[in-house]
PDB file of C-alpha atoms in Angstrom:
ATOM      1  CA  MET A   1       1.756  47.818  -2.457  1.00 83.00           C
ATOM      2  CA  GLU A   2       3.061  47.005   1.002  1.00 90.00           C
ATOM      3  CA  PRO A   3       3.923  43.354   1.757  1.00 91.00           C
ATOM      4  CA  VAL A   4       1.151  41.384   3.429  1.00 89.00           C
ATOM      5  CA  GLY A   5       1.630  38.523   5.878  1.00 90.00           C
ATOM      6  CA  ILE A   6      -0.943  35.977   6.958  1.00 88.00           C
ATOM      7  CA  GLU A   7      -0.269  34.151  10.194  1.00 82.00           C
ATOM      8  CA  ALA A   8      -2.200  30.900   9.969  1.00 82.00           C
ATOM      9  CA  CYS A   9      -0.475  28.614  12.443  1.00 74.00           C
ATOM     10  CA  GLY A  10      -2.607  29.484  15.441  1.00 68.00           C
ATOM     11  CA  VAL A  11      -1.761  28.144  18.886  1.00 69.00           C
ATOM     12  CA  ALA A  12      -1.466  24.457  17.977  1.00 66.00           C
ATOM     13  CA  ALA A  13       2.295  24.271  18.586  1.00 68.00           C
ATOM     14  CA  ARG A  14       2.283  26.298  21.791  1.00 73.00           C
ATOM     15  CA  SER A  15       2.690  23.169  23.915  1.00 74.00           C
ATOM     16  CA  ALA A  16       5.556  21.822  21.791  1.00 80.00           C
ATOM     17  CA  THR A  17       8.360  22.414  24.268  1.00 85.00           C
ATOM     18  CA  ILE A  18      11.515  20.424  24.938  1.00 87.00           C
ATOM     19  CA  GLU A  19      10.143  19.614  28.393  1.00 90.00           C
ATOM     20  CA  SER A  20       6.856  18.244  27.028  1.00 89.00           C
ATOM     21  CA  TYR A  21       8.711  15.847  24.727  1.00 92.00           C
ATOM     22  CA  ARG A  22      11.121  14.757  27.457  1.00 93.00           C
ATOM     23  CA  GLU A  23       8.198  14.095  29.824  1.00 94.00           C
ATOM     24  CA  ARG A  24       6.867  11.658  27.210  1.00 94.00           C
ATOM     25  CA  GLY A  25      10.237   9.913  27.033  1.00 95.00           C
ATOM     26  CA  LEU A  26      11.080  11.296  23.608  1.00 93.00           C
ATOM     27  CA  SER A  27      14.526  12.521  22.601  1.00 91.00           C
ATOM     28  CA  ALA A  28      13.418  13.942  19.241  1.00 88.00           C
ATOM     29  CA  ILE A  29      10.351  15.653  17.808  1.00 85.00           C
ATOM     30  CA  PRO A  30       8.266  13.115  15.836  1.00 86.00           C
ATOM     31  CA  PHE A  31       7.873  13.807  12.119  1.00 82.00           C
ATOM     32  CA  ARG A  32       4.263  12.580  11.990  1.00 80.00           C
ATOM     33  CA  GLY A  33       1.366  12.087  14.338  1.00 81.00           C
ATOM     34  CA  PRO A  34      -0.308  14.133  17.062  1.00 80.00           C
ATOM     35  CA  LEU A  35       2.985  15.202  18.684  1.00 83.00           C
ATOM     36  CA  ALA A  36       4.610  16.435  15.470  1.00 82.00           C
ATOM     37  CA  ALA A  37       5.439  20.129  15.691  1.00 78.00           C
ATOM     38  CA  ASN A  38       6.393  20.419  12.040  1.00 72.00           C
ATOM     39  CA  THR A  39       2.803  20.365  10.825  1.00 69.00           C
ATOM     40  CA  VAL A  40       0.315  23.159  11.313  1.00 71.00           C
ATOM     41  CA  ALA A  41      -3.414  22.608  11.513  1.00 70.00           C
ATOM     42  CA  GLY A  42      -4.187  26.126  10.313  1.00 76.00           C
ATOM     43  CA  THR A  43      -2.290  25.848   7.040  1.00 79.00           C
ATOM     44  CA  VAL A  44      -5.304  25.088   4.857  1.00 81.00           C
ATOM     45  CA  SER A  45      -7.346  27.908   6.340  1.00 85.00           C
ATOM     46  CA  GLY A  46      -4.340  30.178   5.745  1.00 87.00           C
ATOM     47  CA  TRP A  47      -4.293  29.209   2.072  1.00 87.00           C
ATOM     48  CA  ASP A  48      -8.004  29.937   1.898  1.00 90.00           C
ATOM     49  CA  THR A  49      -7.476  33.323   3.547  1.00 92.00           C
ATOM     50  CA  ALA A  50      -4.668  34.165   1.095  1.00 92.00           C
ATOM     51  CA  HIS A  51      -6.832  33.072  -1.826  1.00 94.00           C
ATOM     52  CA  GLN A  52      -9.766  35.181  -0.676  1.00 94.00           C
ATOM     53  CA  TRP A  53      -7.480  38.176  -0.128  1.00 94.00           C
ATOM     54  CA  SER A  54      -5.997  37.792  -3.625  1.00 94.00           C
ATOM     55  CA  GLN A  55      -9.495  37.796  -5.107  1.00 96.00           C
ATOM     56  CA  ASP A  56     -10.726  40.744  -3.051  1.00 96.00           C
ATOM     57  CA  VAL A  57      -7.641  42.957  -3.298  1.00 95.00           C
ATOM     58  CA  LEU A  58      -5.811  41.832  -6.427  1.00 94.00           C
ATOM     59  CA  GLY A  59      -8.693  40.633  -8.542  1.00 96.00           C
ATOM     60  CA  GLY A  60      -7.462  37.036  -8.607  1.00 95.00           C
ATOM     61  CA  LYS A  61      -9.495  34.775 -10.872  1.00 95.00           C
ATOM     62  CA  LEU A  62      -8.194  31.227 -10.344  1.00 93.00           C
ATOM     63  CA  PRO A  63     -10.284  28.936  -8.132  1.00 93.00           C
ATOM     64  CA  LEU A  64      -8.588  27.531  -5.030  1.00 89.00           C
ATOM     65  CA  LYS A  65      -8.924  24.008  -6.444  1.00 90.00           C
ATOM     66  CA  ARG A  66      -6.758  24.974  -9.436  1.00 92.00           C
ATOM     67  CA  LEU A  67      -4.171  26.755  -7.290  1.00 88.00           C
ATOM     68  CA  LEU A  68      -3.687  23.637  -5.166  1.00 87.00           C
ATOM     69  CA  GLU A  69      -3.963  21.117  -7.998  1.00 90.00           C
ATOM     70  CA  ASP A  70      -0.219  20.751  -8.679  1.00 88.00           C
ATOM     71  CA  ALA A  71       0.671  20.397  -5.001  1.00 83.00           C
ATOM     72  CA  ILE A  72      -2.058  17.798  -4.485  1.00 85.00           C
ATOM     73  CA  SER A  73      -0.820  15.759  -7.441  1.00 87.00           C
ATOM     74  CA  LEU A  74       2.707  15.727  -5.951  1.00 85.00           C
ATOM     75  CA  ARG A  75       1.722  14.648  -2.445  1.00 77.00           C
ATOM     76  CA  PRO A  76       3.429  11.507  -1.200  1.00 77.00           C
ATOM     77  CA  ARG A  77       1.459   8.300  -1.438  1.00 74.00           C
ATOM     78  CA  TRP A  78       1.834   6.595   1.926  1.00 66.00           C
ATOM     79  CA  SER A  79       1.174   2.893   1.937  1.00 52.00           C
TER      80      SER A  79
END
């Protein structure tokens, strides 16, 4: 089977340019918040697309909830 790629990042980071950060008085890209370019809004829909593809093409049986269970349990707890 040929490799398959799913591009799920969309256009959210298109405006994340050096100039746009400098115009806001920033010298670094924030790690969190609305200006963070290291997070991608389409990630979850990409996981869903990959899960659906694995069911349709590969006969995958695990529910999405189970596939994400370990990652969810390891998420940081921000206080």
